[in-house]
Short mmCIF file of C-alpha atoms in Angstrom, two decimals:
data_model
loop_
_atom_site.label_atom_id
_atom_site.label_comp_id
_atom_site.label_asym_id
_atom_site.label_seq_id
_atom_site.Cartn_x
_atom_site.Cartn_y
_atom_site.Cartn_z
CA UNK J 1020 35.22 -46.04 31.71
CA UNK J 1021 33.24 -43.95 34.18
CA UNK J 1022 35.27 -40.92 33.14
CA UNK J 1023 34.40 -41.56 29.49
CA UNK J 1024 30.68 -41.92 30.34
CA UNK J 1025 30.82 -38.68 32.30
CA UNK J 1026 32.41 -36.84 29.37
CA UNK J 1027 29.80 -38.25 26.97
CA UNK J 1028 27.03 -37.22 29.38
CA UNK J 1029 28.41 -33.66 29.61
CA UNK J 1030 28.70 -33.47 25.82
CA UNK J 1031 25.13 -34.64 25.34
CA UNK J 1032 23.91 -32.17 27.96
CA UNK J 1033 25.68 -29.42 26.05
CA UNK J 1034 23.95 -30.45 22.84
CA UNK J 1035 20.56 -30.46 24.57
CA UNK J 1036 21.19 -26.99 26.04
CA UNK J 1037 22.31 -25.68 22.64
CA UNK J 1038 19.21 -27.17 20.98
CA UNK J 1039 16.96 -25.59 23.63
CA UNK J 1040 18.69 -22.26 23.21
CA UNK J 1041 18.30 -22.40 19.41
CA UNK J 1042 14.67 -23.41 19.79
CA UNK J 1043 13.95 -20.44 22.09
CA UNK J 1044 15.69 -18.11 19.64
CA UNK J 1045 13.69 -19.56 16.75
CA UNK J 1046 10.47 -19.06 18.68
CA UNK J 1047 11.05 -15.31 19.10
CA UNK J 1048 8.17 -13.40 17.53
CA UNK J 1049 8.47 -10.32 15.32
CA UNK J 1050 7.41 -8.18 18.25
CA UNK J 1051 9.91 -9.90 20.60
CA UNK J 1052 12.74 -8.87 18.27
CA UNK J 1053 11.49 -5.28 18.02
CA UNK J 1054 11.05 -5.01 21.77
CA UNK J 1055 14.51 -6.49 22.33
CA UNK J 1056 16.27 -3.91 20.15
CA UNK J 1057 13.95 -1.12 21.35
CA UNK J 1058 13.47 0.28 17.85
CA UNK J 1059 10.51 0.10 15.46
CA UNK J 1060 11.61 0.68 11.85
CA UNK J 1061 8.98 2.44 9.76
CA UNK J 1062 8.95 3.14 5.99
CA UNK J 1063 7.49 6.54 5.09
CA UNK J 1064 7.63 8.69 1.92
CA UNK J 1065 8.58 12.06 3.46
CA UNK J 1066 7.12 13.82 0.40
CA UNK J 1067 3.35 13.45 0.85
CA UNK J 1068 1.65 16.34 2.63
CA UNK J 1069 -0.16 16.08 5.03
CA UNK J 1070 0.67 12.48 6.00
CA UNK J 1071 4.49 12.51 5.79
CA UNK J 1072 6.50 15.60 4.84
CA UNK J 1073 9.12 18.12 5.99
CA UNK J 1074 7.83 21.34 7.54
CA UNK J 1075 9.44 24.80 7.35
CA UNK J 1076 11.90 23.78 10.08
CA UNK J 1077 12.99 20.74 8.02
CA UNK J 1078 11.36 18.39 10.53
CA UNK J 1079 9.56 15.23 9.40
CA UNK J 1080 5.91 15.61 10.41
CA UNK J 1081 2.43 14.58 9.27
CA UNK J 1082 -0.60 12.54 10.25
CA UNK J 1083 1.12 9.17 9.83
CA UNK J 1084 4.40 10.39 11.33
CA UNK J 1085 2.76 11.79 14.47
CA UNK J 1086 0.56 8.72 14.81
CA UNK J 1087 3.57 6.37 14.68
CA UNK J 1088 5.49 8.48 17.19
CA UNK J 1089 2.54 8.22 19.59
CA UNK J 1090 2.23 4.46 18.99
CA UNK J 1091 5.97 4.07 19.63
CA UNK J 1092 5.66 6.02 22.87
CA UNK J 1093 2.79 3.79 24.02
CA UNK J 1094 4.73 0.64 23.09
CA UNK J 1095 7.88 1.98 24.78
CA UNK J 1096 10.06 1.74 21.66
CA UNK J 1097 11.85 4.34 19.55
CA UNK J 1098 10.53 4.91 16.03
CA UNK J 1099 13.11 5.08 13.24
CA UNK J 1100 11.74 6.41 9.94
CA UNK J 1101 13.18 5.09 6.67
CA UNK J 1102 12.21 7.23 3.68
CA UNK J 1103 11.04 5.24 0.66
CA UNK J 1104 9.10 5.81 -2.54
CA UNK J 1105 5.74 4.13 -3.17
CA UNK J 1106 7.29 1.33 -5.25
CA UNK J 1107 9.82 0.53 -2.50
CA UNK J 1108 7.34 0.68 0.38
CA UNK J 1109 6.35 -2.98 0.02
CA UNK J 1110 9.78 -4.42 -0.84
CA UNK J 1111 11.29 -2.90 2.31
CA UNK J 1112 8.79 -4.95 4.32
CA UNK J 1113 9.47 -8.03 2.18
CA UNK J 1114 13.25 -7.89 2.68
CA UNK J 1115 13.07 -7.00 6.37
CA UNK J 1116 14.58 -3.53 5.99
CA UNK J 1117 11.62 -2.14 7.96
CA UNK J 1118 9.06 -3.58 10.36
CA UNK J 1119 6.10 -1.79 8.82
CA UNK J 1120 5.25 0.65 6.06
CA UNK J 1121 2.91 3.63 5.76
CA UNK J 1122 2.09 5.59 2.62
CA UNK J 1123 -1.66 6.22 2.82
CA UNK J 1124 -2.15 2.60 1.70
CA UNK J 1125 -5.70 1.47 1.01
CA UNK J 1126 -6.73 -1.82 2.57
CA UNK J 1127 -7.50 -4.21 -0.29
CA UNK J 1128 -8.19 -7.95 -0.48
CA UNK J 1129 -5.10 -8.45 -2.64
CA UNK J 1130 -2.83 -6.73 -0.14
CA UNK J 1131 -4.40 -8.62 2.77
CA UNK J 1132 -3.46 -11.92 1.10
CA UNK J 1133 0.23 -11.02 1.13
CA UNK J 1134 0.57 -8.80 4.21
CA UNK J 1135 -0.72 -8.26 7.69
CA UNK J 1136 -2.59 -4.95 7.61
CA UNK J 1137 -3.61 -3.02 10.68
CA UNK J 1138 -7.12 -2.01 11.62
CA UNK J 1139 -7.94 1.22 9.72
CA UNK J 1140 -6.24 4.30 11.15
CA UNK J 1141 -7.78 6.66 8.57
CA UNK J 1142 -10.66 6.76 6.10
CA UNK J 1143 -10.69 8.52 2.77
CA UNK J 1144 -12.56 8.91 -0.47
CA UNK J 1145 -11.33 9.28 -4.03
CA UNK J 1146 -11.10 12.73 -5.60
CA UNK J 1147 -9.24 14.45 -8.40
CA UNK J 1148 -7.40 17.66 -9.18
CA UNK J 1149 -8.26 19.17 -12.58
CA UNK J 1150 -7.57 22.43 -14.43
CA UNK J 1151 -9.46 25.41 -13.05
CA UNK J 1152 -10.33 26.74 -16.51
CA UNK J 1153 -12.40 23.62 -17.27
CA UNK J 1154 -10.09 22.40 -20.04
CA UNK J 1155 -9.69 18.99 -18.39
CA UNK J 1156 -13.36 18.38 -19.39
CA UNK J 1157 -14.06 16.06 -16.49
CA UNK J 1158 -17.35 16.64 -14.67
CA UNK J 1159 -19.39 13.42 -14.83
CA UNK J 1160 -20.17 11.85 -11.46
CA UNK J 1161 -20.01 8.30 -12.90
CA UNK J 1162 -16.40 8.92 -14.12
CA UNK J 1163 -17.37 8.02 -17.69
CA UNK J 1164 -15.43 11.03 -19.02
CA UNK J 1165 -12.07 9.70 -17.77
CA UNK J 1166 -11.55 7.71 -20.98
CA UNK J 1167 -8.58 8.97 -22.99
CA UNK J 1168 -7.59 11.54 -20.37
CA UNK J 1169 -4.06 11.62 -18.90
CA UNK J 1170 -3.95 10.64 -15.21
CA UNK J 1171 -0.87 11.48 -13.14
CA UNK J 1172 0.25 9.50 -10.09
CA UNK J 1173 2.60 6.94 -8.59
CA UNK J 1174 2.58 3.52 -10.28
CA UNK J 1175 0.38 0.89 -8.64
CA UNK J 1176 -1.83 3.08 -6.45
CA UNK J 1177 -5.52 2.20 -6.16
CA UNK J 1178 -6.39 5.59 -7.65
CA UNK J 1179 -4.30 4.91 -10.75
CA UNK J 1180 -5.98 1.52 -11.02
CA UNK J 1181 -9.36 3.27 -11.03
CA UNK J 1182 -8.05 5.57 -13.77
CA UNK J 1183 -6.87 2.59 -15.81
CA UNK J 1184 -10.22 0.81 -15.36
CA UNK J 1185 -11.98 3.93 -16.63
CA UNK J 1186 -9.81 4.06 -19.74
CA UNK J 1187 -7.44 6.87 -18.79
CA UNK J 1188 -3.86 7.06 -20.04
CA UNK J 1189 -1.49 6.64 -17.07
CA UNK J 1190 1.44 9.02 -16.60
CA UNK J 1191 3.51 7.65 -13.71
CA UNK J 1192 5.86 9.56 -11.45
CA UNK J 1193 8.60 8.48 -9.06
CA UNK J 1194 8.81 9.85 -5.50
CA UNK J 1195 8.18 13.54 -6.38
CA UNK J 1196 6.62 16.35 -4.38
CA UNK J 1197 3.01 17.46 -4.91
CA UNK J 1198 3.87 20.75 -6.64
CA UNK J 1199 5.33 18.77 -9.58
CA UNK J 1200 1.95 17.11 -10.12
CA UNK J 1201 0.04 20.38 -9.83
CA UNK J 1202 2.25 22.21 -12.30
CA UNK J 1203 1.86 19.35 -14.79
CA UNK J 1204 -1.94 19.59 -14.54
CA UNK J 1205 -1.79 23.37 -14.91
CA UNK J 1206 0.43 23.26 -18.01
CA UNK J 1207 -1.50 20.41 -19.67
CA UNK J 1208 1.07 17.62 -19.42
CA UNK J 1209 -1.58 15.63 -17.59
CA UNK J 1210 -5.34 16.22 -17.31
CA UNK J 1211 -5.99 15.20 -13.73
CA UNK J 1212 -4.59 13.67 -10.57
CA UNK J 1213 -6.72 10.91 -9.00
CA UNK J 1214 -6.03 10.54 -5.30
CA UNK J 1215 -7.39 10.90 -1.78
CA UNK J 1216 -9.91 13.79 -1.69
CA UNK J 1217 -9.23 15.17 1.84
CA UNK J 1218 -5.47 15.28 1.29
CA UNK J 1219 -5.77 16.73 -2.22
CA UNK J 1220 -8.16 19.47 -1.18
CA UNK J 1221 -5.88 20.52 1.64
CA UNK J 1222 -2.88 20.67 -0.68
CA UNK J 1223 -4.70 22.55 -3.46
CA UNK J 1224 -5.97 25.15 -0.97
CA UNK J 1225 -2.44 25.58 0.34
CA UNK J 1226 -0.86 25.92 -3.12
CA UNK J 1227 -3.50 28.40 -4.25
CA UNK J 1228 -2.85 30.49 -1.15
CA UNK J 1229 0.77 30.72 -2.34
CA UNK J 1230 -0.09 31.15 -6.02
CA UNK J 1231 -3.75 32.17 -6.58
CA UNK J 1232 -3.31 32.15 -10.37
CA UNK J 1233 -2.23 28.49 -10.65
CA UNK J 1234 -4.61 26.80 -13.09
CA UNK J 1235 -5.83 23.95 -10.86
CA UNK J 1236 -8.83 23.21 -8.67
CA UNK J 1237 -10.36 20.41 -6.66
CA UNK J 1238 -13.16 18.65 -8.57
CA UNK J 1239 -16.40 18.01 -6.67
CA UNK J 1240 -16.56 14.47 -8.12
CA UNK J 1241 -15.96 11.73 -5.53
CA UNK J 1242 -15.68 7.93 -5.80
CA UNK J 1243 -14.49 4.79 -4.01
CA UNK J 1244 -14.63 5.31 -0.23
CA UNK J 1245 -11.43 3.87 1.24
CA UNK J 1246 -9.82 2.82 4.48
CA UNK J 1247 -6.10 3.00 5.14
CA UNK J 1248 -3.94 0.58 7.10
CA UNK J 1249 -0.34 -0.13 8.07
CA UNK J 1250 1.52 -2.78 6.05
CA UNK J 1251 3.37 -5.52 7.97
CA UNK J 1252 4.92 -8.92 7.28
CA UNK J 1253 2.82 -12.08 7.64
CA UNK J 1254 5.61 -13.89 9.53
CA UNK J 1255 3.36 -13.80 12.58
CA UNK J 1256 0.58 -11.64 14.08
CA UNK J 1257 2.52 -10.34 17.09
CA UNK J 1258 3.26 -6.88 15.70
CA UNK J 1259 -0.21 -6.47 14.17
CA UNK J 1260 -1.84 -7.24 17.53
CA UNK J 1261 0.28 -4.60 19.25
CA UNK J 1262 -0.38 -1.97 16.57
CA UNK J 1263 -4.12 -2.70 16.38
CA UNK J 1264 -4.47 -2.39 20.15
CA UNK J 1265 -2.88 1.07 20.16
CA UNK J 1266 -4.84 2.36 17.14
CA UNK J 1267 -8.11 1.30 18.79
CA UNK J 1268 -7.05 2.94 22.05
CA UNK J 1269 -6.14 6.17 20.23
CA UNK J 1270 -9.52 6.20 18.49
CA UNK J 1271 -11.29 5.66 21.79
CA UNK J 1272 -9.43 8.35 23.72
CA UNK J 1273 -9.66 10.87 20.87
CA UNK J 1274 -5.92 11.29 20.36
CA UNK J 1275 -6.04 9.99 16.76
CA UNK J 1276 -8.88 12.37 15.86
CA UNK J 1277 -6.81 15.19 17.36
CA UNK J 1278 -3.87 14.36 15.07
CA UNK J 1279 -6.25 14.16 12.08
CA UNK J 1280 -7.74 17.58 12.80
CA UNK J 1281 -4.26 19.05 13.19
CA UNK J 1282 -3.14 17.99 9.71
CA UNK J 1283 -6.44 17.98 7.80
CA UNK J 1284 -7.72 21.45 8.70
CA UNK J 1285 -10.19 20.24 11.30
CA UNK J 1286 -11.32 17.11 9.45
CA UNK J 1287 -11.79 13.95 11.52
CA UNK J 1288 -10.72 11.18 9.16
CA UNK J 1289 -11.10 8.44 11.75
CA UNK J 1290 -14.73 8.08 10.55
CA UNK J 1291 -15.77 6.26 7.37
CA UNK J 1292 -17.16 7.93 4.20
CA UNK J 1293 -18.79 4.66 3.09
CA UNK J 1294 -22.27 5.64 4.38
CA UNK J 1295 -22.92 7.85 1.32
CA UNK J 1296 -24.56 5.41 -1.12
CA UNK J 1297 -24.57 7.93 -4.01
CA UNK J 1298 -20.78 7.71 -4.38
CA UNK J 1299 -19.74 5.35 -7.24
CA UNK J 1300 -17.49 2.39 -6.47
CA UNK J 1301 -15.18 1.23 -9.27
CA UNK J 1302 -14.00 -2.37 -8.87
CA UNK J 1303 -10.25 -2.64 -9.50
CA UNK J 1304 -9.91 -6.30 -8.45
CA UNK J 1305 -8.55 -7.48 -11.83
CA UNK J 1306 -6.56 -4.33 -12.64
CA UNK J 1307 -2.79 -4.71 -12.48
#
């Protein structure tokens, strides 16, 4: 009888230990799992200069790429980049394929409801590329002349939502390189490209240095100051807290501004454009 009680006691102890072990495993945070494997998986487009692109040596570089490498170094984990298009950038977070996603994403109330988003790592402002010969006919500062014009961009971006709100016809592209967009503006397939002004200006200047006769230019019209953040799952806040801490530290010590100036021709995009009250703000809250 005593032997039977002893066996039952051992069995019950085993169940308790198993339950405790399972409970500890279940309590592991998102960051605990990343730290345990020593790898931070990051979604990035690889086609968007100057935030994420391949240089002449076929090396993945850019503002977001260099920033994440520095964050990984500070967190003592390796960064593994997973190349995705804009439309896949959110689903890869949803299905756990990556831990976080970067693609120059604007911080919006709608996105904040579904995802954890980091403190801003970059600030921008809306701009547009038009034809240099003036045939796009888009000069009004209030954007009232966007109606009926063809806007080119990736589906679902905030800039394309602004275009839709202003009555433009949307021409969507998959994960293509910037020269495809520029050539389509130049040849009249589309009338303009709404996107982030600092990045667009840099790219237009570069393309015109290669081909001075290309029929495109950067419009002086600006709209919708923005702030960009890193997309993460809402499973818990552990990863967000780690990322936010490092972004704030990099802002404070100047290392983030240094990366910005490297890729944006001396521009420090760690400071907000929102102080200019003359810039129009188009509300895209109800635009799908």
